[in-house]
Amino acid sequence: MAVPGFTRGFTGRARRADPRLPPGQYDVGTDFPVLTAEVTPRVRTETWTMTVDGLVERPSTWSWDEIHALPASEYRGDIHCVTTWSKLDTSFGGVSLDVLLDAAGPLPSATHVLATSTTGYTTNLPLEDVTGGKAWIVWTHDGHPLPVQHGGPVRLLVPHLYFWKSAKWITRVTLLDHDQQGFWERNGYHDHGDPWKQERYSGD
Ligand SMILES: Nc1nc2c(c(=O)[nH]1)N[C@H]1C(S)=C(S)[C@@H](COP(=O)(O)O)O[C@H]1N2
Ligand SMILES: [Mo]
């Protein structure tokens, strides 16, 4: 019997490759691997702040309470790690980075951003990859507070790029008029990191 969406293999039914999986990626299922290149920090929400600075009209800082007062926004969809796992149908809640950038007012000369974590971890992104509904500052995952090992209380989420671009424990987004490589980009990862183009390592 032919079952739409399935192909028959040696061991019976094998699922056809999921069209949501970029090339070279596998579905990790319900697992949520932790990948941290540093010691997991302890971040207190009482003292946590988020700053947008650099080439903006109004350098701006939000406290935990202030960022929660902004219009809520949710991402539902997939995430892709360069180490080849993808996680499908995730949900993260927080605020669109557009809201913070609009408040700060990027200057016309701004072309890139550098995201910085409280740990010193950095990652670079073109401004066009974090505007237009493509990036979030998130503090919930599947309706629960974001666990510390996944960047809680607050992380960056840029799901259309490999997950190293989604800086955990984010505290700052700095607008620049040039591309300034972050931690993994200086250590051989691709500057951009589009999973559909397999932009894994510099030179890809
Ligand atoms: N501050 C910080 N953010 C980080 C990292 C890190 O080491 N430190 N690792 C990055 C990498 S390489 C990946 S794949 C994802 C992993 O996120 P997860 O641990 O929630 O799966 O976080 C990214 N953000
Ligand atoms: Mo990663």
PDB file of C-alpha atoms and ligand atoms in Angstrom:
ATOM      1  CA  MET A   1       0.000   0.000   0.000  1.00  0.00           C
ATOM      2  CA  ALA A   2       1.354   3.375  -0.961  1.00  0.00           C
ATOM      3  CA  VAL A   3       1.173   5.901   1.836  1.00  0.00           C
ATOM      4  CA  PRO A   4       1.502   9.498   0.663  1.00  0.00           C
ATOM      5  CA  GLY A   5       4.578  11.164   2.129  1.00  0.00           C
ATOM      6  CA  PHE A   6       6.315   7.873   2.916  1.00  0.00           C
ATOM      7  CA  THR A   7       8.682   5.599   1.020  1.00  0.00           C
ATOM      8  CA  ARG A   8       9.275   1.944   1.727  1.00  0.00           C
ATOM      9  CA  GLY A   9      12.820   0.946   2.688  1.00  0.00           C
ATOM     10  CA  PHE A  10      14.553  -2.226   3.944  1.00  0.00           C
ATOM     11  CA  THR A  11      13.095  -1.905   7.392  1.00  0.00           C
ATOM     12  CA  GLY A  12       9.569  -1.086   6.372  1.00  0.00           C
ATOM     13  CA  ARG A  13       8.473   2.483   6.195  1.00  0.00           C
ATOM     14  CA  ALA A  14      11.140   5.171   6.170  1.00  0.00           C
ATOM     15  CA  ARG A  15      10.051   8.774   6.382  1.00  0.00           C
ATOM     16  CA  ARG A  16      10.796  10.901   3.386  1.00  0.00           C
ATOM     17  CA  ALA A  17      13.151  13.767   4.172  1.00  0.00           C
ATOM     18  CA  ASP A  18      11.201  16.540   5.867  1.00  0.00           C
ATOM     19  CA  PRO A  19      11.133  19.613   3.575  1.00  0.00           C
ATOM     20  CA  ARG A  20      11.637  21.772   6.667  1.00  0.00           C
ATOM     21  CA  LEU A  21      15.131  20.322   7.147  1.00  0.00           C
ATOM     22  CA  PRO A  22      17.906  22.313   5.430  1.00  0.00           C
ATOM     23  CA  PRO A  23      20.612  20.259   3.654  1.00  0.00           C
ATOM     24  CA  GLY A  24      22.833  18.243   5.990  1.00  0.00           C
ATOM     25  CA  GLN A  25      20.515  18.633   8.982  1.00  0.00           C
ATOM     26  CA  TYR A  26      18.643  15.969  11.004  1.00  0.00           C
ATOM     27  CA  ASP A  27      15.552  16.250  13.197  1.00  0.00           C
ATOM     28  CA  VAL A  28      16.559  16.094  16.865  1.00  0.00           C
ATOM     29  CA  GLY A  29      12.957  15.450  17.927  1.00  0.00           C
ATOM     30  CA  THR A  30      12.016  16.484  21.445  1.00  0.00           C
ATOM     31  CA  ASP A  31      15.649  16.900  22.576  1.00  0.00           C
ATOM     32  CA  PHE A  32      17.020  20.401  23.001  1.00  0.00           C
ATOM     33  CA  PRO A  33      20.836  20.090  22.992  1.00  0.00           C
ATOM     34  CA  VAL A  34      22.864  22.638  24.972  1.00  0.00           C
ATOM     35  CA  LEU A  35      25.877  24.169  23.221  1.00  0.00           C
ATOM     36  CA  THR A  36      27.876  26.645  25.254  1.00  0.00           C
ATOM     37  CA  ALA A  37      31.522  27.554  24.735  1.00  0.00           C
ATOM     38  CA  GLU A  38      31.819  29.167  28.150  1.00  0.00           C
ATOM     39  CA  VAL A  39      30.730  28.912  31.761  1.00  0.00           C
ATOM     40  CA  THR A  40      26.969  29.322  32.175  1.00  0.00           C
ATOM     41  CA  PRO A  41      26.473  32.641  33.955  1.00  0.00           C
ATOM     42  CA  ARG A  42      24.021  33.471  36.702  1.00  0.00           C
ATOM     43  CA  VAL A  43      21.986  36.439  35.498  1.00  0.00           C
ATOM     44  CA  ARG A  44      19.632  38.173  37.958  1.00  0.00           C
ATOM     45  CA  THR A  45      16.524  39.691  36.408  1.00  0.00           C
ATOM     46  CA  GLU A  46      16.596  42.465  39.055  1.00  0.00           C
ATOM     47  CA  THR A  47      19.806  43.858  37.601  1.00  0.00           C
ATOM     48  CA  TRP A  48      19.518  42.607  33.992  1.00  0.00           C
ATOM     49  CA  THR A  49      19.337  45.288  31.296  1.00  0.00           C
ATOM     50  CA  MET A  50      19.172  45.252  27.510  1.00  0.00           C
ATOM     51  CA  THR A  51      20.892  48.072  25.609  1.00  0.00           C
ATOM     52  CA  VAL A  52      20.782  49.176  21.962  1.00  0.00           C
ATOM     53  CA  ASP A  53      23.653  51.531  21.192  1.00  0.00           C
ATOM     54  CA  GLY A  54      26.220  52.468  18.560  1.00  0.00           C
ATOM     55  CA  LEU A  55      24.968  54.202  15.410  1.00  0.00           C
ATOM     56  CA  VAL A  56      21.506  55.120  16.704  1.00  0.00           C
ATOM     57  CA  GLU A  57      19.737  58.423  17.356  1.00  0.00           C
ATOM     58  CA  ARG A  58      18.781  57.447  20.914  1.00  0.00           C
ATOM     59  CA  PRO A  59      20.948  54.868  22.729  1.00  0.00           C
ATOM     60  CA  SER A  60      18.367  52.995  24.822  1.00  0.00           C
ATOM     61  CA  THR A  61      18.333  50.615  27.785  1.00  0.00           C
ATOM     62  CA  TRP A  62      15.437  48.483  29.061  1.00  0.00           C
ATOM     63  CA  SER A  63      15.092  46.826  32.456  1.00  0.00           C
ATOM     64  CA  TRP A  64      13.378  43.429  32.933  1.00  0.00           C
ATOM     65  CA  ASP A  65      10.069  45.182  33.739  1.00  0.00           C
ATOM     66  CA  GLU A  66      10.414  47.680  30.909  1.00  0.00           C
ATOM     67  CA  ILE A  67      11.076  45.051  28.231  1.00  0.00           C
ATOM     68  CA  HIS A  68       8.052  43.034  29.422  1.00  0.00           C
ATOM     69  CA  ALA A  69       5.878  46.147  28.953  1.00  0.00           C
ATOM     70  CA  LEU A  70       6.657  46.195  25.205  1.00  0.00           C
ATOM     71  CA  PRO A  71       4.269  44.509  22.709  1.00  0.00           C
ATOM     72  CA  ALA A  72       4.652  40.746  23.033  1.00  0.00           C
ATOM     73  CA  SER A  73       5.727  38.701  20.039  1.00  0.00           C
ATOM     74  CA  GLU A  74       6.136  34.961  19.492  1.00  0.00           C
ATOM     75  CA  TYR A  75       8.213  32.856  17.106  1.00  0.00           C
ATOM     76  CA  ARG A  76       6.805  29.485  16.082  1.00  0.00           C
ATOM     77  CA  GLY A  77       8.970  27.404  13.826  1.00  0.00           C
ATOM     78  CA  ASP A  78      12.263  25.644  13.401  1.00  0.00           C
ATOM     79  CA  ILE A  79      15.842  26.238  14.599  1.00  0.00           C
ATOM     80  CA  HIS A  80      19.036  24.894  13.029  1.00  0.00           C
ATOM     81  CA  CYS A  81      22.426  24.318  14.687  1.00  0.00           C
ATOM     82  CA  VAL A  82      25.598  24.176  12.606  1.00  0.00           C
ATOM     83  CA  THR A  83      26.473  20.878  14.362  1.00  0.00           C
ATOM     84  CA  THR A  84      23.637  19.418  12.136  1.00  0.00           C
ATOM     85  CA  TRP A  85      20.683  19.166  14.525  1.00  0.00           C
ATOM     86  CA  SER A  86      17.479  20.974  13.758  1.00  0.00           C
ATOM     87  CA  LYS A  87      14.539  21.321  16.102  1.00  0.00           C
ATOM     88  CA  LEU A  88      11.161  21.636  14.432  1.00  0.00           C
ATOM     89  CA  ASP A  89       8.038  23.426  15.693  1.00  0.00           C
ATOM     90  CA  THR A  90       9.649  25.330  18.541  1.00  0.00           C
ATOM     91  CA  SER A  91       8.032  28.310  20.199  1.00  0.00           C
ATOM     92  CA  PHE A  92       9.759  31.234  21.849  1.00  0.00           C
ATOM     93  CA  GLY A  93       8.167  34.346  23.343  1.00  0.00           C
ATOM     94  CA  GLY A  94       9.481  37.841  23.924  1.00  0.00           C
ATOM     95  CA  VAL A  95       9.636  40.980  21.839  1.00  0.00           C
ATOM     96  CA  SER A  96      10.549  41.589  18.215  1.00  0.00           C
ATOM     97  CA  LEU A  97      13.977  43.192  17.904  1.00  0.00           C
ATOM     98  CA  ASP A  98      12.262  45.634  15.505  1.00  0.00           C
ATOM     99  CA  VAL A  99      10.562  47.252  18.511  1.00  0.00           C
ATOM    100  CA  LEU A 100      13.888  47.936  20.255  1.00  0.00           C
ATOM    101  CA  LEU A 101      15.587  49.117  17.061  1.00  0.00           C
ATOM    102  CA  ASP A 102      12.665  51.437  16.192  1.00  0.00           C
ATOM    103  CA  ALA A 103      12.885  52.984  19.660  1.00  0.00           C
ATOM    104  CA  ALA A 104      16.626  53.590  19.289  1.00  0.00           C
ATOM    105  CA  GLY A 105      16.401  54.852  15.699  1.00  0.00           C
ATOM    106  CA  PRO A 106      19.222  53.415  13.573  1.00  0.00           C
ATOM    107  CA  LEU A 107      21.254  56.069  11.736  1.00  0.00           C
ATOM    108  CA  PRO A 108      21.356  55.759   7.911  1.00  0.00           C
ATOM    109  CA  SER A 109      25.016  54.722   8.136  1.00  0.00           C
ATOM    110  CA  ALA A 110      24.220  51.596  10.217  1.00  0.00           C
ATOM    111  CA  THR A 111      24.673  48.389   8.183  1.00  0.00           C
ATOM    112  CA  HIS A 112      25.528  45.675  10.758  1.00  0.00           C
ATOM    113  CA  VAL A 113      24.988  44.775  14.384  1.00  0.00           C
ATOM    114  CA  LEU A 114      27.167  43.095  16.970  1.00  0.00           C
ATOM    115  CA  ALA A 115      25.240  41.230  19.672  1.00  0.00           C
ATOM    116  CA  THR A 116      27.032  40.896  23.021  1.00  0.00           C
ATOM    117  CA  SER A 117      26.271  38.606  25.966  1.00  0.00           C
ATOM    118  CA  THR A 118      27.032  39.212  29.613  1.00  0.00           C
ATOM    119  CA  THR A 119      29.691  36.485  29.258  1.00  0.00           C
ATOM    120  CA  GLY A 120      31.517  38.392  26.522  1.00  0.00           C
ATOM    121  CA  TYR A 121      30.221  36.113  23.731  1.00  0.00           C
ATOM    122  CA  THR A 122      29.630  38.112  20.561  1.00  0.00           C
ATOM    123  CA  THR A 123      28.124  37.459  17.141  1.00  0.00           C
ATOM    124  CA  ASN A 124      27.737  39.689  14.083  1.00  0.00           C
ATOM    125  CA  LEU A 125      24.742  40.116  11.810  1.00  0.00           C
ATOM    126  CA  PRO A 126      23.786  42.345   8.876  1.00  0.00           C
ATOM    127  CA  LEU A 127      21.106  44.827   9.989  1.00  0.00           C
ATOM    128  CA  GLU A 128      18.766  43.432   7.310  1.00  0.00           C
ATOM    129  CA  ASP A 129      18.908  39.993   9.011  1.00  0.00           C
ATOM    130  CA  VAL A 130      17.591  41.364  12.312  1.00  0.00           C
ATOM    131  CA  THR A 131      14.873  43.717  10.987  1.00  0.00           C
ATOM    132  CA  GLY A 132      11.535  43.045   9.293  1.00  0.00           C
ATOM    133  CA  GLY A 133      10.295  40.397  11.747  1.00  0.00           C
ATOM    134  CA  LYS A 134      13.358  38.117  11.562  1.00  0.00           C
ATOM    135  CA  ALA A 135      14.832  38.474  15.079  1.00  0.00           C
ATOM    136  CA  TRP A 136      13.516  38.403  18.637  1.00  0.00           C
ATOM    137  CA  ILE A 137      14.667  38.998  22.191  1.00  0.00           C
ATOM    138  CA  VAL A 138      13.076  36.025  23.982  1.00  0.00           C
ATOM    139  CA  TRP A 139      12.482  34.940  27.580  1.00  0.00           C
ATOM    140  CA  THR A 140      10.084  32.008  27.204  1.00  0.00           C
ATOM    141  CA  HIS A 141      10.354  28.632  25.465  1.00  0.00           C
ATOM    142  CA  ASP A 142       7.223  26.505  24.976  1.00  0.00           C
ATOM    143  CA  GLY A 143       5.397  28.780  27.399  1.00  0.00           C
ATOM    144  CA  HIS A 144       7.918  28.426  30.233  1.00  0.00           C
ATOM    145  CA  PRO A 145      10.672  30.782  31.404  1.00  0.00           C
ATOM    146  CA  LEU A 146      13.738  30.259  29.208  1.00  0.00           C
ATOM    147  CA  PRO A 147      16.079  27.879  31.102  1.00  0.00           C
ATOM    148  CA  VAL A 148      19.487  29.304  32.028  1.00  0.00           C
ATOM    149  CA  GLN A 149      21.369  26.695  29.956  1.00  0.00           C
ATOM    150  CA  HIS A 150      19.440  27.906  26.886  1.00  0.00           C
ATOM    151  CA  GLY A 151      20.303  31.544  27.531  1.00  0.00           C
ATOM    152  CA  GLY A 152      17.792  32.505  30.210  1.00  0.00           C
ATOM    153  CA  PRO A 153      16.665  34.826  31.414  1.00  0.00           C
ATOM    154  CA  VAL A 154      16.943  36.436  27.955  1.00  0.00           C
ATOM    155  CA  ARG A 155      18.543  35.442  24.648  1.00  0.00           C
ATOM    156  CA  LEU A 156      18.616  36.624  21.064  1.00  0.00           C
ATOM    157  CA  LEU A 157      16.700  34.472  18.555  1.00  0.00           C
ATOM    158  CA  VAL A 158      17.519  34.698  14.842  1.00  0.00           C
ATOM    159  CA  PRO A 159      15.948  31.438  13.638  1.00  0.00           C
ATOM    160  CA  HIS A 160      16.585  31.822   9.895  1.00  0.00           C
ATOM    161  CA  LEU A 161      20.361  31.641  10.551  1.00  0.00           C
ATOM    162  CA  TYR A 162      22.399  28.899  12.282  1.00  0.00           C
ATOM    163  CA  PHE A 163      21.820  28.944  16.014  1.00  0.00           C
ATOM    164  CA  TRP A 164      25.251  30.292  16.995  1.00  0.00           C
ATOM    165  CA  LYS A 165      23.869  33.689  15.865  1.00  0.00           C
ATOM    166  CA  SER A 166      21.258  33.464  18.647  1.00  0.00           C
ATOM    167  CA  ALA A 167      23.387  34.829  21.485  1.00  0.00           C
ATOM    168  CA  LYS A 168      22.407  33.495  24.909  1.00  0.00           C
ATOM    169  CA  TRP A 169      22.340  35.870  27.931  1.00  0.00           C
ATOM    170  CA  ILE A 170      22.204  38.850  25.580  1.00  0.00           C
ATOM    171  CA  THR A 171      22.611  42.320  27.040  1.00  0.00           C
ATOM    172  CA  ARG A 172      23.597  44.539  24.114  1.00  0.00           C
ATOM    173  CA  VAL A 173      23.052  45.126  20.416  1.00  0.00           C
ATOM    174  CA  THR A 174      25.476  47.637  18.896  1.00  0.00           C
ATOM    175  CA  LEU A 175      24.850  49.150  15.467  1.00  0.00           C
ATOM    176  CA  LEU A 176      27.924  49.563  13.268  1.00  0.00           C
ATOM    177  CA  ASP A 177      28.758  50.891   9.792  1.00  0.00           C
ATOM    178  CA  HIS A 178      30.882  47.806   9.066  1.00  0.00           C
ATOM    179  CA  ASP A 179      30.953  44.065   9.702  1.00  0.00           C
ATOM    180  CA  GLN A 180      32.810  43.170  12.908  1.00  0.00           C
ATOM    181  CA  GLN A 181      33.258  39.428  13.448  1.00  0.00           C
ATOM    182  CA  GLY A 182      32.062  37.826  16.669  1.00  0.00           C
ATOM    183  CA  PHE A 183      33.390  34.892  18.694  1.00  0.00           C
ATOM    184  CA  TRP A 184      32.667  31.965  16.368  1.00  0.00           C
ATOM    185  CA  GLU A 185      33.139  34.016  13.204  1.00  0.00           C
ATOM    186  CA  ARG A 186      36.731  34.785  14.308  1.00  0.00           C
ATOM    187  CA  ASN A 187      37.159  31.068  15.010  1.00  0.00           C
ATOM    188  CA  GLY A 188      36.306  29.774  11.539  1.00  0.00           C
ATOM    189  CA  TYR A 189      32.525  29.899  11.306  1.00  0.00           C
ATOM    190  CA  HIS A 190      30.877  31.619   8.361  1.00  0.00           C
ATOM    191  CA  ASP A 191      30.211  35.362   8.628  1.00  0.00           C
ATOM    192  CA  HIS A 192      26.532  34.990   7.675  1.00  0.00           C
ATOM    193  CA  GLY A 193      25.344  31.447   8.507  1.00  0.00           C
ATOM    194  CA  ASP A 194      22.333  30.718   6.267  1.00  0.00           C
ATOM    195  CA  PRO A 195      21.422  27.024   6.830  1.00  0.00           C
ATOM    196  CA  TRP A 196      19.694  26.718   3.436  1.00  0.00           C
ATOM    197  CA  LYS A 197      22.978  27.700   1.757  1.00  0.00           C
ATOM    198  CA  GLN A 198      25.049  25.602   4.195  1.00  0.00           C
ATOM    199  CA  GLU A 199      27.076  28.668   5.190  1.00  0.00           C
ATOM    200  CA  ARG A 200      28.801  26.716   7.966  1.00  0.00           C
ATOM    201  CA  TYR A 201      32.479  27.654   7.873  1.00  0.00           C
ATOM    202  CA  SER A 202      34.376  30.598   6.411  1.00  0.00           C
ATOM    203  CA  GLY A 203      34.867  29.859   2.733  1.00  0.00           C
ATOM    204  CA  ASP A 204      31.626  27.878   2.361  1.00  0.00           C
TER     205      ASP A 204
HETATM  206  N1  LIG B   1      26.463  33.575  25.135  1.00  0.00           N
HETATM  207  C1  LIG B   1      26.517  32.501  24.338  1.00  0.00           C
HETATM  208  N2  LIG B   1      25.586  32.355  23.380  1.00  0.00           N
HETATM  209  C2  LIG B   1      25.624  31.288  22.569  1.00  0.00           C
HETATM  210  C3  LIG B   1      26.648  30.316  22.677  1.00  0.00           C
HETATM  211  C4  LIG B   1      27.611  30.486  23.693  1.00  0.00           C
HETATM  212  O1  LIG B   1      28.544  29.682  23.857  1.00  0.00           O
HETATM  213  N3  LIG B   1      27.504  31.588  24.499  1.00  0.00           N
HETATM  214  N4  LIG B   1      26.664  29.232  21.813  1.00  0.00           N
HETATM  215  C5  LIG B   1      25.995  29.436  20.525  1.00  0.00           C
HETATM  216  C6  LIG B   1      25.882  28.193  19.788  1.00  0.00           C
HETATM  217  S1  LIG B   1      27.279  27.629  18.986  1.00  0.00           S
HETATM  218  C7  LIG B   1      24.686  27.555  19.645  1.00  0.00           C
HETATM  219  S2  LIG B   1      24.497  26.221  18.609  1.00  0.00           S
HETATM  220  C8  LIG B   1      23.493  27.979  20.421  1.00  0.00           C
HETATM  221  C9  LIG B   1      23.046  26.842  21.281  1.00  0.00           C
HETATM  222  O2  LIG B   1      21.905  27.200  22.011  1.00  0.00           O
HETATM  223  P1  LIG B   1      21.285  26.116  22.998  1.00  0.00           P
HETATM  224  O3  LIG B   1      22.364  25.752  23.985  1.00  0.00           O
HETATM  225  O4  LIG B   1      20.102  26.786  23.617  1.00  0.00           O
HETATM  226  O5  LIG B   1      20.904  24.949  22.136  1.00  0.00           O
HETATM  227  O6  LIG B   1      23.747  29.108  21.255  1.00  0.00           O
HETATM  228  C10 LIG B   1      24.611  30.058  20.706  1.00  0.00           C
HETATM  229  N5  LIG B   1      24.666  31.179  21.612  1.00  0.00           N
HETATM  230 MO    MO B   2      26.612  25.898  17.616  1.00  0.00          MO
END
